[in-house]
PDB file of C-alpha atoms in Angstrom:
ATOM      1  CA  UNK D   1       3.325 -16.284 -12.023  1.00 81.00           C
ATOM      2  CA  UNK D   2       1.631 -12.939 -11.819  1.00 97.00           C
ATOM      3  CA  UNK D   3       1.851  -9.287 -10.457  1.00 98.00           C
ATOM      4  CA  UNK D   4       0.232  -7.261  -7.687  1.00 98.00           C
ATOM      5  CA  UNK D   5       0.024  -3.426  -7.916  1.00 98.00           C
ATOM      6  CA  UNK D   6      -0.612  -1.163  -6.406  1.00 98.00           C
ATOM      7  CA  UNK D   7      -4.610   0.700  -7.409  1.00 98.00           C
ATOM      8  CA  UNK D   8      -5.377   4.063  -8.740  1.00 98.00           C
ATOM      9  CA  UNK D   9      -8.351   5.981  -7.407  1.00 96.00           C
ATOM     10  CA  UNK D  10     -11.010   3.953  -9.717  1.00 96.00           C
ATOM     11  CA  UNK D  11      -9.719   0.695  -8.549  1.00 97.00           C
ATOM     12  CA  UNK D  12      -7.097  -0.223 -11.117  1.00 98.00           C
ATOM     13  CA  UNK D  13      -4.165  -0.603 -11.903  1.00 98.00           C
ATOM     14  CA  UNK D  14      -1.856   1.783 -11.503  1.00 98.00           C
ATOM     15  CA  UNK D  15      -0.651   2.452 -14.634  1.00 98.00           C
ATOM     16  CA  UNK D  16       0.108   4.877 -16.140  1.00 98.00           C
ATOM     17  CA  UNK D  17       1.631   8.042 -18.496  1.00 98.00           C
ATOM     18  CA  UNK D  18       2.177  10.856 -17.089  1.00 98.00           C
ATOM     19  CA  UNK D  19       6.683  12.659 -16.405  1.00 98.00           C
ATOM     20  CA  UNK D  20       9.048  11.084 -14.414  1.00 98.00           C
ATOM     21  CA  UNK D  21       9.152  13.561 -11.221  1.00 98.00           C
ATOM     22  CA  UNK D  22      12.802  12.885  -9.594  1.00 98.00           C
ATOM     23  CA  UNK D  23      15.926  12.285 -10.002  1.00 98.00           C
ATOM     24  CA  UNK D  24      18.588  12.046 -13.365  1.00 98.00           C
ATOM     25  CA  UNK D  25      15.071  11.813 -15.563  1.00 98.00           C
ATOM     26  CA  UNK D  26      13.288  14.266 -14.218  1.00 98.00           C
ATOM     27  CA  UNK D  27      11.050  15.124 -17.401  1.00 98.00           C
ATOM     28  CA  UNK D  28      10.878  12.340 -19.411  1.00 98.00           C
ATOM     29  CA  UNK D  29       7.751  11.215 -19.847  1.00 98.00           C
ATOM     30  CA  UNK D  30       7.852   7.989 -19.126  1.00 98.00           C
ATOM     31  CA  UNK D  31       4.298   4.710 -18.650  1.00 98.00           C
ATOM     32  CA  UNK D  32       4.672   3.835 -14.613  1.00 98.00           C
ATOM     33  CA  UNK D  33       4.271   0.939 -12.443  1.00 98.00           C
ATOM     34  CA  UNK D  34       3.435   1.154  -9.199  1.00 98.00           C
ATOM     35  CA  UNK D  35       3.986  -2.606  -7.494  1.00 98.00           C
ATOM     36  CA  UNK D  36       2.071  -3.411  -4.254  1.00 98.00           C
ATOM     37  CA  UNK D  37       4.179  -4.442  -0.629  1.00 98.00           C
ATOM     38  CA  UNK D  38       7.176  -3.079   0.570  1.00 98.00           C
ATOM     39  CA  UNK D  39       9.732  -4.886   2.473  1.00 98.00           C
ATOM     40  CA  UNK D  40      10.595  -1.627   4.848  1.00 98.00           C
ATOM     41  CA  UNK D  41       8.286   0.943   6.277  1.00 98.00           C
ATOM     42  CA  UNK D  42       9.016   4.603   5.706  1.00 98.00           C
ATOM     43  CA  UNK D  43       6.450   7.044   8.226  1.00 98.00           C
ATOM     44  CA  UNK D  44       6.834   9.888   5.953  1.00 98.00           C
ATOM     45  CA  UNK D  45       6.176   7.607   2.471  1.00 98.00           C
ATOM     46  CA  UNK D  46       3.152   8.600   0.555  1.00 97.00           C
ATOM     47  CA  UNK D  47       2.663   5.314  -1.153  1.00 98.00           C
ATOM     48  CA  UNK D  48       1.594   4.765   2.298  1.00 98.00           C
ATOM     49  CA  UNK D  49      -1.528   2.626   0.303  1.00 98.00           C
ATOM     50  CA  UNK D  50       0.982  -0.088  -1.155  1.00 98.00           C
ATOM     51  CA  UNK D  51       1.925  -1.638   2.378  1.00 98.00           C
ATOM     52  CA  UNK D  52       0.015  -0.125   5.687  1.00 98.00           C
ATOM     53  CA  UNK D  53      -2.230  -2.250   5.527  1.00 98.00           C
ATOM     54  CA  UNK D  54      -4.965  -3.799   8.103  1.00 97.00           C
ATOM     55  CA  UNK D  55      -3.168  -5.420  11.038  1.00 95.00           C
ATOM     56  CA  UNK D  56       0.479  -4.253  10.034  1.00 95.00           C
ATOM     57  CA  UNK D  57       1.760  -1.997  13.170  1.00 93.00           C
ATOM     58  CA  UNK D  58       4.903  -0.759  11.724  1.00 95.00           C
ATOM     59  CA  UNK D  59       4.336   3.592  11.839  1.00 96.00           C
ATOM     60  CA  UNK D  60       3.461   5.633   9.573  1.00 97.00           C
ATOM     61  CA  UNK D  61       3.223   9.674  10.319  1.00 97.00           C
ATOM     62  CA  UNK D  62      -1.208   9.636   8.843  1.00 96.00           C
ATOM     63  CA  UNK D  63      -1.918   7.023  11.317  1.00 95.00           C
ATOM     64  CA  UNK D  64      -4.304   5.521   8.089  1.00 96.00           C
ATOM     65  CA  UNK D  65      -4.847   1.723   7.374  1.00 97.00           C
ATOM     66  CA  UNK D  66      -5.976   0.184   3.641  1.00 98.00           C
ATOM     67  CA  UNK D  67      -7.923  -1.407   3.279  1.00 98.00           C
ATOM     68  CA  UNK D  68      -5.677  -4.867   1.308  1.00 98.00           C
ATOM     69  CA  UNK D  69      -8.322  -6.439  -1.052  1.00 97.00           C
ATOM     70  CA  UNK D  70      -8.896  -2.072  -1.753  1.00 98.00           C
ATOM     71  CA  UNK D  71      -5.683  -1.276  -3.134  1.00 98.00           C
ATOM     72  CA  UNK D  72      -4.326  -4.408  -5.001  1.00 98.00           C
ATOM     73  CA  UNK D  73      -4.757  -6.728  -7.582  1.00 98.00           C
ATOM     74  CA  UNK D  74      -3.021  -9.148  -9.130  1.00 98.00           C
ATOM     75  CA  UNK D  75      -2.890  -9.306 -13.079  1.00 98.00           C
ATOM     76  CA  UNK D  76      -0.725 -11.580 -15.400  1.00 98.00           C
ATOM     77  CA  UNK D  77       2.046 -10.481 -17.099  1.00 98.00           C
ATOM     78  CA  UNK D  78       0.133 -10.048 -20.243  1.00 98.00           C
ATOM     79  CA  UNK D  79      -2.729  -8.174 -19.303  1.00 98.00           C
ATOM     80  CA  UNK D  80       0.377  -5.600 -17.105  1.00 98.00           C
ATOM     81  CA  UNK D  81       2.752  -6.114 -21.234  1.00 98.00           C
ATOM     82  CA  UNK D  82      -0.671  -5.015 -23.065  1.00 98.00           C
ATOM     83  CA  UNK D  83      -2.020  -2.032 -20.938  1.00 98.00           C
ATOM     84  CA  UNK D  84       1.492  -0.632 -20.388  1.00 98.00           C
ATOM     85  CA  UNK D  85       2.081  -1.161 -24.354  1.00 98.00           C
ATOM     86  CA  UNK D  86      -1.009   0.629 -24.974  1.00 98.00           C
ATOM     87  CA  UNK D  87       0.529   4.289 -22.797  1.00 98.00           C
ATOM     88  CA  UNK D  88       2.795   4.618 -26.254  1.00 98.00           C
ATOM     89  CA  UNK D  89       6.079   5.251 -24.234  1.00 98.00           C
ATOM     90  CA  UNK D  90       9.762   4.395 -25.104  1.00 98.00           C
ATOM     91  CA  UNK D  91      10.741   4.357 -21.428  1.00 98.00           C
ATOM     92  CA  UNK D  92       8.499   2.453 -18.477  1.00 99.00           C
ATOM     93  CA  UNK D  93       9.283   3.539 -15.076  1.00 99.00           C
ATOM     94  CA  UNK D  94       8.573   0.573 -12.407  1.00 99.00           C
ATOM     95  CA  UNK D  95       7.654   1.462  -8.521  1.00 98.00           C
ATOM     96  CA  UNK D  96       6.166   0.339  -5.571  1.00 98.00           C
ATOM     97  CA  UNK D  97       5.901  -0.698  -3.202  1.00 97.00           C
ATOM     98  CA  UNK D  98       9.794  -2.467  -4.019  1.00 98.00           C
ATOM     99  CA  UNK D  99       9.501  -3.084  -6.983  1.00 98.00           C
ATOM    100  CA  UNK D 100      12.483  -6.597  -6.645  1.00 98.00           C
ATOM    101  CA  UNK D 101      10.475  -7.777  -4.294  1.00 98.00           C
ATOM    102  CA  UNK D 102       8.759  -9.340  -7.778  1.00 98.00           C
ATOM    103  CA  UNK D 103      11.359  -9.900  -9.646  1.00 98.00           C
ATOM    104  CA  UNK D 104      10.401 -12.593 -11.201  1.00 98.00           C
ATOM    105  CA  UNK D 105       7.545 -11.931 -12.836  1.00 98.00           C
ATOM    106  CA  UNK D 106       9.519  -8.833 -14.004  1.00 98.00           C
ATOM    107  CA  UNK D 107      11.362 -10.525 -15.675  1.00 98.00           C
ATOM    108  CA  UNK D 108       8.906 -12.664 -17.212  1.00 98.00           C
ATOM    109  CA  UNK D 109       7.036  -9.324 -17.564  1.00 98.00           C
ATOM    110  CA  UNK D 110      10.373  -7.591 -19.856  1.00 98.00           C
ATOM    111  CA  UNK D 111      10.340 -10.582 -22.040  1.00 98.00           C
ATOM    112  CA  UNK D 112       7.254  -8.970 -23.757  1.00 98.00           C
ATOM    113  CA  UNK D 113       7.800  -5.541 -23.389  1.00 98.00           C
ATOM    114  CA  UNK D 114      11.683  -6.492 -25.516  1.00 97.00           C
ATOM    115  CA  UNK D 115      11.810  -2.801 -27.531  1.00 97.00           C
ATOM    116  CA  UNK D 116      11.075  -0.735 -24.020  1.00 98.00           C
ATOM    117  CA  UNK D 117      14.330   1.260 -21.930  1.00 98.00           C
ATOM    118  CA  UNK D 118      12.859   0.518 -18.114  1.00 98.00           C
ATOM    119  CA  UNK D 119      13.629   2.231 -15.141  1.00 98.00           C
ATOM    120  CA  UNK D 120      14.031   0.862 -11.309  1.00 98.00           C
ATOM    121  CA  UNK D 121      13.253   2.272  -8.627  1.00 98.00           C
ATOM    122  CA  UNK D 122      14.229   0.026  -5.425  1.00 98.00           C
ATOM    123  CA  UNK D 123      14.660   1.302  -1.601  1.00 98.00           C
ATOM    124  CA  UNK D 124      18.681  -0.351  -2.063  1.00 98.00           C
ATOM    125  CA  UNK D 125      17.744  -3.705  -0.268  1.00 98.00           C
ATOM    126  CA  UNK D 126      17.594  -5.840  -2.307  1.00 97.00           C
ATOM    127  CA  UNK D 127      18.474  -7.429  -6.057  1.00 95.00           C
ATOM    128  CA  UNK D 128      16.834  -7.656  -8.885  1.00 97.00           C
ATOM    129  CA  UNK D 129      17.865 -11.623 -10.354  1.00 97.00           C
ATOM    130  CA  UNK D 130      19.517 -11.830 -12.996  1.00 98.00           C
ATOM    131  CA  UNK D 131      16.986 -12.044 -15.524  1.00 98.00           C
ATOM    132  CA  UNK D 132      15.567  -8.836 -15.130  1.00 98.00           C
ATOM    133  CA  UNK D 133      18.835  -7.338 -14.135  1.00 98.00           C
ATOM    134  CA  UNK D 134      19.931  -7.323 -17.811  1.00 98.00           C
ATOM    135  CA  UNK D 135      17.001  -5.540 -18.865  1.00 98.00           C
ATOM    136  CA  UNK D 136      17.159  -2.179 -16.355  1.00 98.00           C
ATOM    137  CA  UNK D 137      18.246   0.374 -18.402  1.00 98.00           C
ATOM    138  CA  UNK D 138      18.325   3.093 -14.712  1.00 98.00           C
ATOM    139  CA  UNK D 139      18.290   1.968 -11.402  1.00 98.00           C
ATOM    140  CA  UNK D 140      16.982   4.527  -9.045  1.00 98.00           C
ATOM    141  CA  UNK D 141      17.916   3.933  -5.764  1.00 98.00           C
ATOM    142  CA  UNK D 142      16.957   5.869  -3.091  1.00 98.00           C
ATOM    143  CA  UNK D 143      19.020   4.455   0.777  1.00 98.00           C
ATOM    144  CA  UNK D 144      16.397   5.458   3.641  1.00 98.00           C
ATOM    145  CA  UNK D 145      18.608   7.575   6.082  1.00 98.00           C
ATOM    146  CA  UNK D 146      17.401   7.282   9.984  1.00 98.00           C
ATOM    147  CA  UNK D 147      14.622  10.044   9.524  1.00 98.00           C
ATOM    148  CA  UNK D 148      12.674   7.837   7.455  1.00 98.00           C
ATOM    149  CA  UNK D 149      12.252   5.435  10.788  1.00 98.00           C
ATOM    150  CA  UNK D 150      13.239   1.950   9.878  1.00 98.00           C
ATOM    151  CA  UNK D 151      16.226   0.466  11.546  1.00 97.00           C
ATOM    152  CA  UNK D 152      19.579   0.666  10.221  1.00 97.00           C
ATOM    153  CA  UNK D 153      20.113  -2.881   9.552  1.00 97.00           C
ATOM    154  CA  UNK D 154      16.993  -3.111   7.518  1.00 98.00           C
ATOM    155  CA  UNK D 155      17.542   0.197   5.652  1.00 98.00           C
ATOM    156  CA  UNK D 156      21.637   0.535   4.649  1.00 98.00           C
ATOM    157  CA  UNK D 157      22.955  -3.493   4.088  1.00 98.00           C
ATOM    158  CA  UNK D 158      26.749  -2.929   3.629  1.00 98.00           C
ATOM    159  CA  UNK D 159      25.903  -5.958   1.059  1.00 98.00           C
ATOM    160  CA  UNK D 160      23.351  -4.560  -1.935  1.00 98.00           C
ATOM    161  CA  UNK D 161      24.525  -0.793  -1.318  1.00 98.00           C
ATOM    162  CA  UNK D 162      29.029  -2.140  -1.971  1.00 98.00           C
ATOM    163  CA  UNK D 163      26.576  -3.463  -5.513  1.00 98.00           C
ATOM    164  CA  UNK D 164      24.482   0.057  -6.549  1.00 98.00           C
ATOM    165  CA  UNK D 165      27.438   1.953  -5.785  1.00 98.00           C
ATOM    166  CA  UNK D 166      29.498   0.626  -9.021  1.00 98.00           C
ATOM    167  CA  UNK D 167      27.274  -0.223 -11.426  1.00 98.00           C
ATOM    168  CA  UNK D 168      26.994   2.948 -13.435  1.00 98.00           C
ATOM    169  CA  UNK D 169      23.405   2.227 -14.509  1.00 98.00           C
ATOM    170  CA  UNK D 170      22.597   3.571 -10.644  1.00 98.00           C
ATOM    171  CA  UNK D 171      21.414   6.683  -9.468  1.00 98.00           C
ATOM    172  CA  UNK D 172      21.114   7.565  -5.323  1.00 98.00           C
ATOM    173  CA  UNK D 173      18.335   9.822  -4.217  1.00 98.00           C
ATOM    174  CA  UNK D 174      18.257  10.217  -0.629  1.00 98.00           C
ATOM    175  CA  UNK D 175      15.661  11.809   0.512  1.00 98.00           C
ATOM    176  CA  UNK D 176      15.468  15.050   2.798  1.00 98.00           C
ATOM    177  CA  UNK D 177      14.015  16.650   5.858  1.00 98.00           C
ATOM    178  CA  UNK D 178      16.092  18.113   7.875  1.00 98.00           C
ATOM    179  CA  UNK D 179      19.591  19.980   7.197  1.00 98.00           C
ATOM    180  CA  UNK D 180      21.396  17.280  10.141  1.00 98.00           C
ATOM    181  CA  UNK D 181      19.860  14.568   6.901  1.00 98.00           C
ATOM    182  CA  UNK D 182      22.781  15.254   4.602  1.00 98.00           C
ATOM    183  CA  UNK D 183      25.892  14.413   7.624  1.00 98.00           C
ATOM    184  CA  UNK D 184      23.819  11.273   7.203  1.00 98.00           C
ATOM    185  CA  UNK D 185      24.715  11.310   3.116  1.00 98.00           C
ATOM    186  CA  UNK D 186      28.034  12.759   3.637  1.00 98.00           C
ATOM    187  CA  UNK D 187      28.678   9.624   6.246  1.00 98.00           C
ATOM    188  CA  UNK D 188      27.423   7.355   3.464  1.00 98.00           C
ATOM    189  CA  UNK D 189      29.736   9.028   0.731  1.00 98.00           C
ATOM    190  CA  UNK D 190      32.712   8.529   2.524  1.00 98.00           C
ATOM    191  CA  UNK D 191      32.065   4.849   2.762  1.00 98.00           C
ATOM    192  CA  UNK D 192      30.438   3.814  -0.566  1.00 98.00           C
ATOM    193  CA  UNK D 193      32.319   5.808  -2.387  1.00 98.00           C
ATOM    194  CA  UNK D 194      29.042   6.477  -5.502  1.00 98.00           C
ATOM    195  CA  UNK D 195      29.853   7.735  -8.660  1.00 97.00           C
ATOM    196  CA  UNK D 196      30.544  11.708  -8.595  1.00 97.00           C
ATOM    197  CA  UNK D 197      27.021  12.983 -10.166  1.00 97.00           C
ATOM    198  CA  UNK D 198      25.215  10.272  -9.264  1.00 98.00           C
ATOM    199  CA  UNK D 199      23.933  11.348  -5.917  1.00 98.00           C
ATOM    200  CA  UNK D 200      21.105  13.929  -5.296  1.00 98.00           C
ATOM    201  CA  UNK D 201      19.541  15.146  -2.517  1.00 98.00           C
ATOM    202  CA  UNK D 202      15.607  15.734  -2.908  1.00 98.00           C
ATOM    203  CA  UNK D 203      13.851  17.183  -0.235  1.00 98.00           C
ATOM    204  CA  UNK D 204      10.906  15.737   1.421  1.00 98.00           C
ATOM    205  CA  UNK D 205       7.163  16.575   1.658  1.00 98.00           C
ATOM    206  CA  UNK D 206       4.638  16.409  -0.276  1.00 98.00           C
ATOM    207  CA  UNK D 207       3.196  19.989  -1.005  1.00 98.00           C
ATOM    208  CA  UNK D 208       4.439  22.388  -3.351  1.00 98.00           C
ATOM    209  CA  UNK D 209       4.679  25.085  -0.263  1.00 98.00           C
ATOM    210  CA  UNK D 210       7.504  22.548   1.954  1.00 98.00           C
ATOM    211  CA  UNK D 211       8.995  21.256  -1.709  1.00 98.00           C
ATOM    212  CA  UNK D 212       9.422  25.329  -1.936  1.00 98.00           C
ATOM    213  CA  UNK D 213      11.150  26.302   1.445  1.00 98.00           C
ATOM    214  CA  UNK D 214      13.253  23.052   2.033  1.00 98.00           C
ATOM    215  CA  UNK D 215      14.700  23.143  -1.257  1.00 98.00           C
ATOM    216  CA  UNK D 216      15.529  26.661  -0.400  1.00 98.00           C
ATOM    217  CA  UNK D 217      18.454  26.155   1.873  1.00 98.00           C
ATOM    218  CA  UNK D 218      18.909  22.115   0.084  1.00 98.00           C
ATOM    219  CA  UNK D 219      20.163  24.503  -2.990  1.00 98.00           C
ATOM    220  CA  UNK D 220      23.053  26.101  -1.090  1.00 98.00           C
ATOM    221  CA  UNK D 221      23.875  22.356   0.663  1.00 98.00           C
ATOM    222  CA  UNK D 222      24.013  20.846  -2.502  1.00 98.00           C
ATOM    223  CA  UNK D 223      26.790  23.174  -4.027  1.00 98.00           C
ATOM    224  CA  UNK D 224      28.601  22.610  -0.514  1.00 98.00           C
ATOM    225  CA  UNK D 225      28.703  19.584  -1.053  1.00 98.00           C
ATOM    226  CA  UNK D 226      28.485  18.477  -5.028  1.00 98.00           C
ATOM    227  CA  UNK D 227      25.569  16.782  -5.002  1.00 98.00           C
ATOM    228  CA  UNK D 228      23.014  17.500  -6.983  1.00 98.00           C
ATOM    229  CA  UNK D 229      19.241  18.576  -6.479  1.00 98.00           C
ATOM    230  CA  UNK D 230      15.791  16.443  -7.089  1.00 98.00           C
ATOM    231  CA  UNK D 231      12.448  18.393  -6.896  1.00 98.00           C
ATOM    232  CA  UNK D 232       9.200  16.229  -7.993  1.00 98.00           C
ATOM    233  CA  UNK D 233       7.603  17.919  -9.841  1.00 98.00           C
ATOM    234  CA  UNK D 234       4.747  15.830  -9.856  1.00 98.00           C
ATOM    235  CA  UNK D 235       3.685  17.552  -6.675  1.00 98.00           C
ATOM    236  CA  UNK D 236       3.847  20.555  -8.465  1.00 98.00           C
ATOM    237  CA  UNK D 237       1.735  19.563 -10.783  1.00 97.00           C
ATOM    238  CA  UNK D 238      -0.835  17.283  -9.846  1.00 97.00           C
ATOM    239  CA  UNK D 239       0.188  17.446  -6.348  1.00 97.00           C
ATOM    240  CA  UNK D 240       0.265  14.558  -3.922  1.00 97.00           C
ATOM    241  CA  UNK D 241      -2.505  11.922  -6.340  1.00 97.00           C
ATOM    242  CA  UNK D 242      -2.451   8.568  -7.240  1.00 97.00           C
ATOM    243  CA  UNK D 243      -2.121   7.481 -10.869  1.00 96.00           C
ATOM    244  CA  UNK D 244      -0.357  10.930 -11.631  1.00 95.00           C
TER     245      UNK D 244
END
């Protein structure tokens, strides 16, 4: 068994140390591992190189297609564990793509990392296996709203959202491009009764100017509805780049 990872700008696996830029752990120093492949296709996705490969006709606003061989690397779990440990961090963020598509291999990897705490970023359409679930300390669940371009029956699966909504480890992070997007969040909140303090609104954007402009009106909406707001610190610090 092995893991399929995204690549950094050198063609190596996208495993790196940085600060968490989003959500409840924003500002915490962590090790990151980005896996390849996704079961959804967000038109504004800022990691389209993990899924928008040549031959994939799902839309993306850039219109760019990526060569699969150049943007994927397959490694054994032992080598991945060695690379993560070499970063010297005590918390690991597993992101993608959709990382839970590789749940069995992830469980094997984490067996090799018994002393590290684990944060998983997921779109909320799938779930961890039992062997993986017992090792996860935090889920950052990002259900996709209509402006993502995903069909609702694929993006918002009631059984999955019901499970995450009742899990105290799960935090919900909604990408917001327009003020009206918050209406969808309110409808989902009414349906699933997310835990107080576990809902974040985050502006969509891959540059600081766009994020700051949207945060000005997003802050008011957070105040009005009692949601938390997430910035995207890595964009301000490093721009829209891999391995950061």
